[in-house]
PDB file of N, H, CA, C and O in Angstrom:
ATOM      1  N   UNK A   1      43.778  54.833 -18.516  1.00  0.00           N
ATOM      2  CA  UNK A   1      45.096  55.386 -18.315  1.00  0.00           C
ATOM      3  C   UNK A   1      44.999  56.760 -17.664  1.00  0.00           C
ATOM      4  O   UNK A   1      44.408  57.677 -18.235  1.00  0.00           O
ATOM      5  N   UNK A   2      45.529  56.898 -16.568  1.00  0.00           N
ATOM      6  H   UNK A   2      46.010  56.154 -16.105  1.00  0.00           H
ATOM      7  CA  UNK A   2      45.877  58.012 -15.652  1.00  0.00           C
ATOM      8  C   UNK A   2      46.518  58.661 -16.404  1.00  0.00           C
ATOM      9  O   UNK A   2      47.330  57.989 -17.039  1.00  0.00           O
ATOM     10  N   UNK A   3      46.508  60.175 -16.712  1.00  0.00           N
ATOM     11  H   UNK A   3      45.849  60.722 -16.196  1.00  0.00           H
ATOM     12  CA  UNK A   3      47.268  60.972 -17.246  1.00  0.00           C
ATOM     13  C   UNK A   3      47.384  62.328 -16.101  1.00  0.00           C
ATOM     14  O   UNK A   3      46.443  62.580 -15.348  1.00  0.00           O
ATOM     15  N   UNK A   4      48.784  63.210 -16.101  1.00  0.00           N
ATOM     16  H   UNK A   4      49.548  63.005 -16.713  1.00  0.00           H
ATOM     17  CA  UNK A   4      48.990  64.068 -15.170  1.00  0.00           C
ATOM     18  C   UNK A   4      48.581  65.112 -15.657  1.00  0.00           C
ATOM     19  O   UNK A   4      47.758  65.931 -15.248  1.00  0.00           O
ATOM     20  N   UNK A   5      49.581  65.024 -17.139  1.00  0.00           N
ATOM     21  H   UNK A   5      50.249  64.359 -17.471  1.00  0.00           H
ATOM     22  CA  UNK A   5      49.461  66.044 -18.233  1.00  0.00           C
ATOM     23  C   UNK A   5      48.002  67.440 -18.209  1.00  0.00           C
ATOM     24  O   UNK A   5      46.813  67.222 -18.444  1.00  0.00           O
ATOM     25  N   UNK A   6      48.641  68.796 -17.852  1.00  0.00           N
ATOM     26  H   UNK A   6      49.607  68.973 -17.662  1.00  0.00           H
ATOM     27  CA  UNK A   6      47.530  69.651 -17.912  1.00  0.00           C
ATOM     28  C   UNK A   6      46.385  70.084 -18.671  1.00  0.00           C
ATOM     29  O   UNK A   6      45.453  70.840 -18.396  1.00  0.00           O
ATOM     30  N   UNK A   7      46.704  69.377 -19.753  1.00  0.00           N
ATOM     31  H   UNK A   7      47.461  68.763 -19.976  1.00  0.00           H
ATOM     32  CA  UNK A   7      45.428  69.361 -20.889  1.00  0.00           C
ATOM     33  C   UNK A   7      44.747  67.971 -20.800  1.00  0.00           C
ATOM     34  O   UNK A   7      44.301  67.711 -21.917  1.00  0.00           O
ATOM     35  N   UNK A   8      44.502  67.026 -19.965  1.00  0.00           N
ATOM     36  H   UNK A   8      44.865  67.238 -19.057  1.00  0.00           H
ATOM     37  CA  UNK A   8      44.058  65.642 -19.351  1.00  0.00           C
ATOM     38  C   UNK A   8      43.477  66.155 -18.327  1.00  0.00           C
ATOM     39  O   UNK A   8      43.924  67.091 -17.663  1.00  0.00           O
ATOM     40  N   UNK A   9      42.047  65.345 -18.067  1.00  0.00           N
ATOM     41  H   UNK A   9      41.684  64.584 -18.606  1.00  0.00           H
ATOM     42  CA  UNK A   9      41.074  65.115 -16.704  1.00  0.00           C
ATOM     43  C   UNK A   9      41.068  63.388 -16.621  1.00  0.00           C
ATOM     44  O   UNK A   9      41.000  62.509 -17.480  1.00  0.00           O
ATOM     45  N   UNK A  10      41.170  63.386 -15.214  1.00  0.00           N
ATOM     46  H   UNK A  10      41.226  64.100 -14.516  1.00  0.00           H
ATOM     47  CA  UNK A  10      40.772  61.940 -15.001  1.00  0.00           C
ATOM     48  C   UNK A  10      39.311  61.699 -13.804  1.00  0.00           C
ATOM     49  O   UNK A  10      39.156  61.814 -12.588  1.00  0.00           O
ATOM     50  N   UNK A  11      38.600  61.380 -14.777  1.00  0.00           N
ATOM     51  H   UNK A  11      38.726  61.286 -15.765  1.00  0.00           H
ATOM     52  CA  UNK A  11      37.099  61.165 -13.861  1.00  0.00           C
ATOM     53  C   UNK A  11      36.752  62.491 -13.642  1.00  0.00           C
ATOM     54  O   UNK A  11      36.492  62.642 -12.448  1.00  0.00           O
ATOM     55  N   UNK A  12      36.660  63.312 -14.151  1.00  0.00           N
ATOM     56  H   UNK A  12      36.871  63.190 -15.121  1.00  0.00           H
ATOM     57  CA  UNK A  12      35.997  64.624 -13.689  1.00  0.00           C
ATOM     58  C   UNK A  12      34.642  64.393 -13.404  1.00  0.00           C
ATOM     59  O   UNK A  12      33.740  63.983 -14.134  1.00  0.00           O
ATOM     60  N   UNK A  13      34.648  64.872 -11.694  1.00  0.00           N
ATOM     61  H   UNK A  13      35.381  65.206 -11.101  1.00  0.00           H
ATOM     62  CA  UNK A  13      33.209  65.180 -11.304  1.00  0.00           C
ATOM     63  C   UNK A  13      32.478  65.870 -10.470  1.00  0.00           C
ATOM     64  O   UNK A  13      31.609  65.479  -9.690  1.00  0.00           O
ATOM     65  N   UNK A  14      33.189  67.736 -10.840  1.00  0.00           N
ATOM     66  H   UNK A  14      33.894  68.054 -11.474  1.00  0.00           H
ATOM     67  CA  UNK A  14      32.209  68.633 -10.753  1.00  0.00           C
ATOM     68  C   UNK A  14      33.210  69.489 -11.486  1.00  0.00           C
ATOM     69  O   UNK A  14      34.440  69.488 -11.468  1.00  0.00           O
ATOM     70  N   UNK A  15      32.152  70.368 -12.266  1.00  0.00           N
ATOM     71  H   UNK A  15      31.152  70.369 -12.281  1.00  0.00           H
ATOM     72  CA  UNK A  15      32.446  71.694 -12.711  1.00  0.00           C
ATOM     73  C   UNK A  15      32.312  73.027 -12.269  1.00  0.00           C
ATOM     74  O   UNK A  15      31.170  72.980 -11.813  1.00  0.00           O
ATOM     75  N   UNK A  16      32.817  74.532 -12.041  1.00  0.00           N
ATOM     76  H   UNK A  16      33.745  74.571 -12.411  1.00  0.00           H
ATOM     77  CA  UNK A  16      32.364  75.548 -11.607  1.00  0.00           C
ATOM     78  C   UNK A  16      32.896  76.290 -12.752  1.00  0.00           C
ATOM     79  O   UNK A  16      33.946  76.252 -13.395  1.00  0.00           O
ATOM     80  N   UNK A  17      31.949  76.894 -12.784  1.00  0.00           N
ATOM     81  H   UNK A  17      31.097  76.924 -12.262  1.00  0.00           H
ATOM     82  CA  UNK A  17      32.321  78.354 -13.801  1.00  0.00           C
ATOM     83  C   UNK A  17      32.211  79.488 -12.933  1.00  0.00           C
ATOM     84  O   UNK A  17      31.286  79.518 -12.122  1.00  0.00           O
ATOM     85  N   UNK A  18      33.148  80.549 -13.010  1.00  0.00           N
ATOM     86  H   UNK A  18      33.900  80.525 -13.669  1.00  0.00           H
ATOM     87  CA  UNK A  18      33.542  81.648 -11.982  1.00  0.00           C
ATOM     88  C   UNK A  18      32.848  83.083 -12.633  1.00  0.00           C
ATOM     89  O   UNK A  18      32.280  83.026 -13.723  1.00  0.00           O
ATOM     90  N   UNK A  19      32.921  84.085 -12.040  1.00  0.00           N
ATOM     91  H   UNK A  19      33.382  84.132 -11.154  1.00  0.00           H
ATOM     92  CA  UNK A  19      32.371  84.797 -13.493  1.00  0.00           C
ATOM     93  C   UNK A  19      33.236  85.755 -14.214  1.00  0.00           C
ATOM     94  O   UNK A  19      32.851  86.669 -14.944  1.00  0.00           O
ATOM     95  N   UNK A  20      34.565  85.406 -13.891  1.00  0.00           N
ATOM     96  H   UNK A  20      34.878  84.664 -13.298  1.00  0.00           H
ATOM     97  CA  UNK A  20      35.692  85.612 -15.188  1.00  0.00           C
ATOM     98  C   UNK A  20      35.437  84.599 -16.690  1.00  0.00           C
ATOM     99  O   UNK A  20      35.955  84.759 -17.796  1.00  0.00           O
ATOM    100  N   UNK A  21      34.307  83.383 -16.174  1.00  0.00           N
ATOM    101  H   UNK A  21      33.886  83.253 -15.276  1.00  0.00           H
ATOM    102  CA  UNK A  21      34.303  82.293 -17.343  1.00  0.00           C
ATOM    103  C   UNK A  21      35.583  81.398 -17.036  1.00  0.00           C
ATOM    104  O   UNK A  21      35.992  80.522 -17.798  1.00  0.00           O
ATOM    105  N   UNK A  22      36.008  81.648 -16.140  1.00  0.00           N
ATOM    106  H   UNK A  22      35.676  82.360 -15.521  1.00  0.00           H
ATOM    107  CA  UNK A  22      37.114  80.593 -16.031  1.00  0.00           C
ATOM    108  C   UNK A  22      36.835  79.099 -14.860  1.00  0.00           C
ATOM    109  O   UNK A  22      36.631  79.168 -13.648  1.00  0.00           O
ATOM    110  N   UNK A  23      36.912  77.914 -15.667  1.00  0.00           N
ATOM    111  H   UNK A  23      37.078  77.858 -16.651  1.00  0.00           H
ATOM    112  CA  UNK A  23      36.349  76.747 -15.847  1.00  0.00           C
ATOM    113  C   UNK A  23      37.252  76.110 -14.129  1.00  0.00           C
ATOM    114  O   UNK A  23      38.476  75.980 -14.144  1.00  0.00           O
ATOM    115  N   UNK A  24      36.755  75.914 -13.329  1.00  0.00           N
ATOM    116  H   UNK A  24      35.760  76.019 -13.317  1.00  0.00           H
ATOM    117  CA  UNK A  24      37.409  75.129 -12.117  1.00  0.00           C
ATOM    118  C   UNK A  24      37.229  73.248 -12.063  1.00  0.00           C
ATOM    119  O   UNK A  24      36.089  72.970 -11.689  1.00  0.00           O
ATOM    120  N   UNK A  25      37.912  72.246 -12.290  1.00  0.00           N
ATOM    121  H   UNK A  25      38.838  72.472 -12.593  1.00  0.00           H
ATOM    122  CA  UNK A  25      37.451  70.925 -12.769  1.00  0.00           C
ATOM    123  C   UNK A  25      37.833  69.809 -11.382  1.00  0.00           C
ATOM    124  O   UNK A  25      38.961  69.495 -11.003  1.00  0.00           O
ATOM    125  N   UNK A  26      36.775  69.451 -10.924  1.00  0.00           N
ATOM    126  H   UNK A  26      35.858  69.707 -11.232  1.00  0.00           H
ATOM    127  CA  UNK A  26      37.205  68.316 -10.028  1.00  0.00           C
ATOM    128  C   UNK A  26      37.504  67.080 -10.312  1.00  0.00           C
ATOM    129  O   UNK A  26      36.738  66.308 -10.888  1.00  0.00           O
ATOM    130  N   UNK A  27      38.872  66.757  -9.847  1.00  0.00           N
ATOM    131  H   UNK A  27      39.494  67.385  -9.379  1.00  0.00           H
ATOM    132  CA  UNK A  27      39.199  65.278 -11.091  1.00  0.00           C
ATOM    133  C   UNK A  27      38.980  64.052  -9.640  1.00  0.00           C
ATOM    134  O   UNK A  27      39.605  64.349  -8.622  1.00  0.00           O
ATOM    135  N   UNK A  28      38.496  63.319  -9.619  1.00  0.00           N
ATOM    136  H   UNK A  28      37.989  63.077 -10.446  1.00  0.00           H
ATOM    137  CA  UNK A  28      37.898  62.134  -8.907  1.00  0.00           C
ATOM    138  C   UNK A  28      39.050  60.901  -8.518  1.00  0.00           C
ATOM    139  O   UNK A  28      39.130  60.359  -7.416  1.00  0.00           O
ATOM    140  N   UNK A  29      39.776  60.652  -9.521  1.00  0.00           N
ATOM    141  H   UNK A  29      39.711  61.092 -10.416  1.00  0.00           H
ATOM    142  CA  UNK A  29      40.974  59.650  -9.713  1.00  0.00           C
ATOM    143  C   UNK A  29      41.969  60.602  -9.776  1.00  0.00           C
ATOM    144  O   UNK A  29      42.858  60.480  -8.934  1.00  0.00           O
ATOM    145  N   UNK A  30      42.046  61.436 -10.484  1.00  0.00           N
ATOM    146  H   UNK A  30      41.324  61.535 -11.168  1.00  0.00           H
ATOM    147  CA  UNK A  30      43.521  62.858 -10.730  1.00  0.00           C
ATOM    148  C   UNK A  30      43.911  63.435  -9.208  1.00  0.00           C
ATOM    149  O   UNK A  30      44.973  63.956  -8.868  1.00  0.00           O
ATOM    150  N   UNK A  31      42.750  63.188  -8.418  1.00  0.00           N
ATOM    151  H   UNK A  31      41.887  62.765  -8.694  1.00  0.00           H
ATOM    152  CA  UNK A  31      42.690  63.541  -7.175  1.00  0.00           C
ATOM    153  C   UNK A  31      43.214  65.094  -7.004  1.00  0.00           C
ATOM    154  O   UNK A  31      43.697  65.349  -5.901  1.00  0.00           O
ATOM    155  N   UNK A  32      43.178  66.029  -7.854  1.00  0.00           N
ATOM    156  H   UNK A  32      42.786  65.821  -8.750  1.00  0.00           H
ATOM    157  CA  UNK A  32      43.846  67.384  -7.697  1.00  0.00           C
ATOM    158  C   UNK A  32      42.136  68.586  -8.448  1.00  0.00           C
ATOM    159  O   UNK A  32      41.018  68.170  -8.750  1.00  0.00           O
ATOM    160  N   UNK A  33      42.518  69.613  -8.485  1.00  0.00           N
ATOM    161  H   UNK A  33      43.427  69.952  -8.240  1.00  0.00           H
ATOM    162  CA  UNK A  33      41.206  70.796  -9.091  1.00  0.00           C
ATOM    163  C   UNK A  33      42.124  71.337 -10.079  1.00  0.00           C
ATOM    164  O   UNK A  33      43.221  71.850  -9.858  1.00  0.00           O
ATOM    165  N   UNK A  34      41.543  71.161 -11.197  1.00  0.00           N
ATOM    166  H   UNK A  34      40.652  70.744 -11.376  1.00  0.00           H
ATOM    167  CA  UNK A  34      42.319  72.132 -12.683  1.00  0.00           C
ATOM    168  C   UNK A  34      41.467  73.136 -12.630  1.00  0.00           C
ATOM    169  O   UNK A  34      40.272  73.109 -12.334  1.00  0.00           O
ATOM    170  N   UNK A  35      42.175  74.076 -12.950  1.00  0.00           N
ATOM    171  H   UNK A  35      43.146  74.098 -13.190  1.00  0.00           H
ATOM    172  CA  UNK A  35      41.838  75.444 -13.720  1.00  0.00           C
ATOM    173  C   UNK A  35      41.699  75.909 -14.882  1.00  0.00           C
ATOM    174  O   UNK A  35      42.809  76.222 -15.314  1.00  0.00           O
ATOM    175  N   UNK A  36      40.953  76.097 -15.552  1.00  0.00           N
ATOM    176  H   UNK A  36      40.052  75.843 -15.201  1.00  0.00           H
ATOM    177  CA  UNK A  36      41.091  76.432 -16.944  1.00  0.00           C
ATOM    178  C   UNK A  36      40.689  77.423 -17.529  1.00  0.00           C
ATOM    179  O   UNK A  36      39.650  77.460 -18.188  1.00  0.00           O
ATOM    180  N   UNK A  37      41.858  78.819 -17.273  1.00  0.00           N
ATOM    181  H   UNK A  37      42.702  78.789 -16.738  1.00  0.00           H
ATOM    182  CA  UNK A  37      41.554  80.067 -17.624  1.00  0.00           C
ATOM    183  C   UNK A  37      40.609  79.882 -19.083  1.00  0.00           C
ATOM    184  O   UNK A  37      40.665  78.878 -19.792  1.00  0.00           O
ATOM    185  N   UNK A  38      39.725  81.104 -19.355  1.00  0.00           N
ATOM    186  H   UNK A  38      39.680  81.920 -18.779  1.00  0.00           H
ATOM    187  CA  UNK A  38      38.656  81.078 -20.125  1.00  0.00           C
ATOM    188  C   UNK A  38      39.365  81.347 -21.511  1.00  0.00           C
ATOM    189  O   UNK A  38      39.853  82.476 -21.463  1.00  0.00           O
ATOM    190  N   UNK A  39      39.538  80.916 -22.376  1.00  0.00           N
ATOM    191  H   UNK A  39      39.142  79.999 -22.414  1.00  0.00           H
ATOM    192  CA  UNK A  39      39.977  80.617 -23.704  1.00  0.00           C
ATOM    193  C   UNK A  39      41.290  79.939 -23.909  1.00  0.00           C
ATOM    194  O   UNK A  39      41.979  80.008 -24.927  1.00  0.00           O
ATOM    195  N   UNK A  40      41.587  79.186 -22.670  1.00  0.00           N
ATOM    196  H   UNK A  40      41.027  79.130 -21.843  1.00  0.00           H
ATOM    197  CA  UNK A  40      42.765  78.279 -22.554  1.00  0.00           C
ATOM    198  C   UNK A  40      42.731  77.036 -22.831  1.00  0.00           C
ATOM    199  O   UNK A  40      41.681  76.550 -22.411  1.00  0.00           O
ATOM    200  N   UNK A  41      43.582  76.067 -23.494  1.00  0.00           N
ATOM    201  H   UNK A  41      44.435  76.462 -23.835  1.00  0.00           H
ATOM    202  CA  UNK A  41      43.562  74.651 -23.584  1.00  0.00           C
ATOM    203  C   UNK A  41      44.096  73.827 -23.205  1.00  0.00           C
ATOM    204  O   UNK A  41      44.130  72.800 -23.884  1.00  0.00           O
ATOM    205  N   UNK A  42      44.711  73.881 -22.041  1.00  0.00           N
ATOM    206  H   UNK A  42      44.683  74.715 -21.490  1.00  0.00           H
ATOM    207  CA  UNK A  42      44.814  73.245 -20.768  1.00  0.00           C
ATOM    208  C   UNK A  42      44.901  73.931 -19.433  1.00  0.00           C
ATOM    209  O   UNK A  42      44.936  75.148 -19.254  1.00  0.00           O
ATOM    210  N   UNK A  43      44.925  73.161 -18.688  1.00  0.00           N
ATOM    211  H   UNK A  43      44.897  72.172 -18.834  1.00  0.00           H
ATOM    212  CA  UNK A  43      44.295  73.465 -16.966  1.00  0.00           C
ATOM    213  C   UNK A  43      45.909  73.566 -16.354  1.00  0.00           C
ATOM    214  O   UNK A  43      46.981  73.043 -16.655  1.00  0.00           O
ATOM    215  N   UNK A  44      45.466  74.489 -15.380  1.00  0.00           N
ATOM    216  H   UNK A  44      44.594  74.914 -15.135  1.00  0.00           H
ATOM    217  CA  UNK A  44      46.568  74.850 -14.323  1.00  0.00           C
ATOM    218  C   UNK A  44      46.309  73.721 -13.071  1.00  0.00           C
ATOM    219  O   UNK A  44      45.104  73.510 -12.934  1.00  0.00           O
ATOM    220  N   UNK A  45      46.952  73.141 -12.363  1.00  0.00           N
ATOM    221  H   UNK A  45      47.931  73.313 -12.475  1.00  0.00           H
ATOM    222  CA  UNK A  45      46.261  73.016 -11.110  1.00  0.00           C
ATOM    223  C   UNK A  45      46.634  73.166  -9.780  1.00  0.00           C
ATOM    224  O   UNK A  45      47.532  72.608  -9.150  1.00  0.00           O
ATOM    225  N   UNK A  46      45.558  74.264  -9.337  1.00  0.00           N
ATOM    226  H   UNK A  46      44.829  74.718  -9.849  1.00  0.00           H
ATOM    227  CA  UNK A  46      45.135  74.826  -8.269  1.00  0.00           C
ATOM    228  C   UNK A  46      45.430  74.500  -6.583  1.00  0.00           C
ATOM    229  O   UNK A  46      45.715  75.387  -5.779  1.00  0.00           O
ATOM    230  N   UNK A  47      45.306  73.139  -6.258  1.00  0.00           N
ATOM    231  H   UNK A  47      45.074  72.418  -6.911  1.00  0.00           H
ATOM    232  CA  UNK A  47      44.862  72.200  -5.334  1.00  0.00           C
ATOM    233  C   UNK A  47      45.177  70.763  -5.635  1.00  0.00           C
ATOM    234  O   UNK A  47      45.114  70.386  -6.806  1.00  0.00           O
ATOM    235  N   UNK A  48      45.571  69.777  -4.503  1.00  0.00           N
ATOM    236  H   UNK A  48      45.622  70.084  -3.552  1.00  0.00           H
ATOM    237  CA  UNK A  48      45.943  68.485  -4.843  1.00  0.00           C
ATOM    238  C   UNK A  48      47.144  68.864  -5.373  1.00  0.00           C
ATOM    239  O   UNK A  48      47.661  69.959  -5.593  1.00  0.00           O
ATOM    240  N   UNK A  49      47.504  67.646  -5.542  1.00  0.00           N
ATOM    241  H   UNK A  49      47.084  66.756  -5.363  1.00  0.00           H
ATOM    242  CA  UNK A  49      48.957  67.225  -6.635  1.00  0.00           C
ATOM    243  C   UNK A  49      48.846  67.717  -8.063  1.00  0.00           C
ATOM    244  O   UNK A  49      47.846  67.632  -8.776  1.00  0.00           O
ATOM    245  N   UNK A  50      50.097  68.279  -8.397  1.00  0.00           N
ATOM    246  H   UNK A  50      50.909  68.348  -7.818  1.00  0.00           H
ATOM    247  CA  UNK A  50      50.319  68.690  -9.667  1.00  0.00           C
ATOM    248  C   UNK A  50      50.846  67.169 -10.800  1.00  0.00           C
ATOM    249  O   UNK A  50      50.944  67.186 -12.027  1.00  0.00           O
ATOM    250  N   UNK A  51      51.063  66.158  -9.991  1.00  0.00           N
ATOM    251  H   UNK A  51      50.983  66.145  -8.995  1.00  0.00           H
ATOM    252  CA  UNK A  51      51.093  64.884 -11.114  1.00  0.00           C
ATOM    253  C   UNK A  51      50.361  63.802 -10.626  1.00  0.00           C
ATOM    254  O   UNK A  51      50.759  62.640 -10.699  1.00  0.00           O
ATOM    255  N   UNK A  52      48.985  64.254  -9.981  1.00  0.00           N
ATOM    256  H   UNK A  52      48.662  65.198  -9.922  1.00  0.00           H
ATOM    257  CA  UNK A  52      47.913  63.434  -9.713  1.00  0.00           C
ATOM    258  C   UNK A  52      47.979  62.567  -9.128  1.00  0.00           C
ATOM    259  O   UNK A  52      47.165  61.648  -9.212  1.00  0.00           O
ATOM    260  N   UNK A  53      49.136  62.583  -8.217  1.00  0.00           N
ATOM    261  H   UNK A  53      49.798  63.330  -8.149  1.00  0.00           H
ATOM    262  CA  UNK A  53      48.968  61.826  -6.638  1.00  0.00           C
ATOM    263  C   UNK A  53      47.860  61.642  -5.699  1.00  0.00           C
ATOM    264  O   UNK A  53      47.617  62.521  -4.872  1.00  0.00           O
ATOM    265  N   UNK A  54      47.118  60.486  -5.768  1.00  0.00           N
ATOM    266  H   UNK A  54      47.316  59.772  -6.440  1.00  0.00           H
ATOM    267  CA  UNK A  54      46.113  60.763  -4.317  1.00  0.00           C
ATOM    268  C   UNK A  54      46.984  60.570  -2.827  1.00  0.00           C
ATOM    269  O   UNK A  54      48.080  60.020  -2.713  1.00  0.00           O
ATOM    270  N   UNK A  55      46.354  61.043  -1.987  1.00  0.00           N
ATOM    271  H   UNK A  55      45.464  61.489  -2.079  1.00  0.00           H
ATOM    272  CA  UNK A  55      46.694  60.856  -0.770  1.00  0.00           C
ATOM    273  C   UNK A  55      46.227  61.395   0.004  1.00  0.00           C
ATOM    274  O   UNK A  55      45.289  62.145  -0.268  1.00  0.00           O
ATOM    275  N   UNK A  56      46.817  61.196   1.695  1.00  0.00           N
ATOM    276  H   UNK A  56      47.578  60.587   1.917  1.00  0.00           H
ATOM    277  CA  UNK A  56      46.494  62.125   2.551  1.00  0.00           C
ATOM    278  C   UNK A  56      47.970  63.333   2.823  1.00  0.00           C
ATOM    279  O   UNK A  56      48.110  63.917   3.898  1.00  0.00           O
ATOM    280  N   UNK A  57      48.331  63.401   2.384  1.00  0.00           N
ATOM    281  H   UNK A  57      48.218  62.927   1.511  1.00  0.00           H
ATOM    282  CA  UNK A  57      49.324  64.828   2.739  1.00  0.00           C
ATOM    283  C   UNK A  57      49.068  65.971   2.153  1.00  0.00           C
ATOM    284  O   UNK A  57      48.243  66.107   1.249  1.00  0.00           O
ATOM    285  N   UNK A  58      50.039  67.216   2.824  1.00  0.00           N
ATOM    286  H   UNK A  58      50.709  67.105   3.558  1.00  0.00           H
ATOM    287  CA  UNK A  58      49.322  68.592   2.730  1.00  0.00           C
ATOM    288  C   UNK A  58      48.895  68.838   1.485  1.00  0.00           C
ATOM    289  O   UNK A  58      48.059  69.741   1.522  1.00  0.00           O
ATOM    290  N   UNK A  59      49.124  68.369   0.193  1.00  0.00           N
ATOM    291  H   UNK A  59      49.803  67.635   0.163  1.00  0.00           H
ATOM    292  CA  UNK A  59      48.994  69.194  -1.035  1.00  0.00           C
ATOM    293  C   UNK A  59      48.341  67.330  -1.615  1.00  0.00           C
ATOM    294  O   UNK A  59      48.456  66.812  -2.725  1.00  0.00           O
ATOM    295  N   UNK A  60      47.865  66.915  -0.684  1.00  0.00           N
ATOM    296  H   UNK A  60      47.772  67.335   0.218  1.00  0.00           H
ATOM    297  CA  UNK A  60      47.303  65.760  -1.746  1.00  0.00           C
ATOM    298  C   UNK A  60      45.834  65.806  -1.662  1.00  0.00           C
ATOM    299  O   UNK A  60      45.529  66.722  -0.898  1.00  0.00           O
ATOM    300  N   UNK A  61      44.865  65.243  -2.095  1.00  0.00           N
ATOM    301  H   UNK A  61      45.113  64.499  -2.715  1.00  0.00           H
ATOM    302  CA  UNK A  61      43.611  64.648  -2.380  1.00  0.00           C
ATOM    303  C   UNK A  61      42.899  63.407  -2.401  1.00  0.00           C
ATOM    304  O   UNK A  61      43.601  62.559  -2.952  1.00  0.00           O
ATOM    305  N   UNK A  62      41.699  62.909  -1.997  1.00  0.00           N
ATOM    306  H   UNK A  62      41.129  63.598  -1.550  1.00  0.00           H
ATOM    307  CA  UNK A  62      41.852  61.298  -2.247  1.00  0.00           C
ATOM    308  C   UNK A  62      40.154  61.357  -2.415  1.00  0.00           C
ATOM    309  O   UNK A  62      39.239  61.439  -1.596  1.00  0.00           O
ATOM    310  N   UNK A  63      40.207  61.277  -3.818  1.00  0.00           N
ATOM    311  H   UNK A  63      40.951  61.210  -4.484  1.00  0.00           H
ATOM    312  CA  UNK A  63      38.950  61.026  -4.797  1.00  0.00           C
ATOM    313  C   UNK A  63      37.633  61.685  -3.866  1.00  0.00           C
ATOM    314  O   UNK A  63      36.884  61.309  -2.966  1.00  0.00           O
ATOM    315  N   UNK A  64      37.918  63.164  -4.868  1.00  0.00           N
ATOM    316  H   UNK A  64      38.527  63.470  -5.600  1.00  0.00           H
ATOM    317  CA  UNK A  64      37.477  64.542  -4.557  1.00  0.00           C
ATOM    318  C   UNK A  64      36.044  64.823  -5.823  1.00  0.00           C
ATOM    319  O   UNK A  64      36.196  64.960  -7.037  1.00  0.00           O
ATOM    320  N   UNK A  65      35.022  64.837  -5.232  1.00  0.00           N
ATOM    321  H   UNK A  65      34.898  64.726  -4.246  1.00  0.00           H
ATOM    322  CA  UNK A  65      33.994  65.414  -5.295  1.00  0.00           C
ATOM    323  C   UNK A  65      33.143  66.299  -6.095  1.00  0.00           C
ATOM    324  O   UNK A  65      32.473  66.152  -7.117  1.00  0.00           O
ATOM    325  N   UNK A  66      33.493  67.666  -4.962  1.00  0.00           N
ATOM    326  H   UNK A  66      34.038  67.786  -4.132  1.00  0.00           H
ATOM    327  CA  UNK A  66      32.833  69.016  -5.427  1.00  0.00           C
ATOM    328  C   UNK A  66      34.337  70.274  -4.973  1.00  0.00           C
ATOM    329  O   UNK A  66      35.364  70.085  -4.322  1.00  0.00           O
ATOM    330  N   UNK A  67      33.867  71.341  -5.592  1.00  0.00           N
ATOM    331  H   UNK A  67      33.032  71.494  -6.121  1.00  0.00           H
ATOM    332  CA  UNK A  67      34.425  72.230  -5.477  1.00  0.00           C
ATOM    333  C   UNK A  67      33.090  73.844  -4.969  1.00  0.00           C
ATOM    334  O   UNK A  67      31.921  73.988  -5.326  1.00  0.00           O
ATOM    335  N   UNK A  68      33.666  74.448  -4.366  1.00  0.00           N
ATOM    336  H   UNK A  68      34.616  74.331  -4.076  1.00  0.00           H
ATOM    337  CA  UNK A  68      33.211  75.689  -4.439  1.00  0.00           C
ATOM    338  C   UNK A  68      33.969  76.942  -4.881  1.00  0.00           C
ATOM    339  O   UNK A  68      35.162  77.096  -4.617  1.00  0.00           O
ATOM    340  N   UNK A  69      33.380  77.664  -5.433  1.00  0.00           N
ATOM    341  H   UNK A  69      32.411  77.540  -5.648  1.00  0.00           H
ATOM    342  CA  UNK A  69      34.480  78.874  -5.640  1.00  0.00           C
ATOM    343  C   UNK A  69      33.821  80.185  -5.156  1.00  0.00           C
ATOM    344  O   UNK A  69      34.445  81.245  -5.207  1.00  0.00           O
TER     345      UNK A  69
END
């Protein structure tokens, strides 16, 4: 089950840690990058769709990878 919800990852597959400690999450199927300020319990997201749309349009994603920060 696909979830959008900001405290949900779907397929996460890459992590970055920044050196604020704040957690950057590549979701694979979510097709978007969460954020997860450092003592927070759920993710902002950054990039891609905010209700985990894949695609090709400006603010979409289509089963995403890596991240750099």
């Amino acid at each position: 089950n696909r979830s959008a919800a900001p405290q949900h990852l779907n397929e996460p597959r890459a992590v970055v840690v920044d050196s604020a400690s704040n957690l950057y999450v590549v979701e694979f199927s979510g097709c978007r990058v969460q954020l997860w300020l450092a003592n927070s319990s759920s993710g902002i997201t950054v990039a891609g769709s905010p209700s985990s749309q894949c695609g090709s349009g400006l603010n979409q994603f289509n089963q995403s990878y890596d991240v750099h920060v």
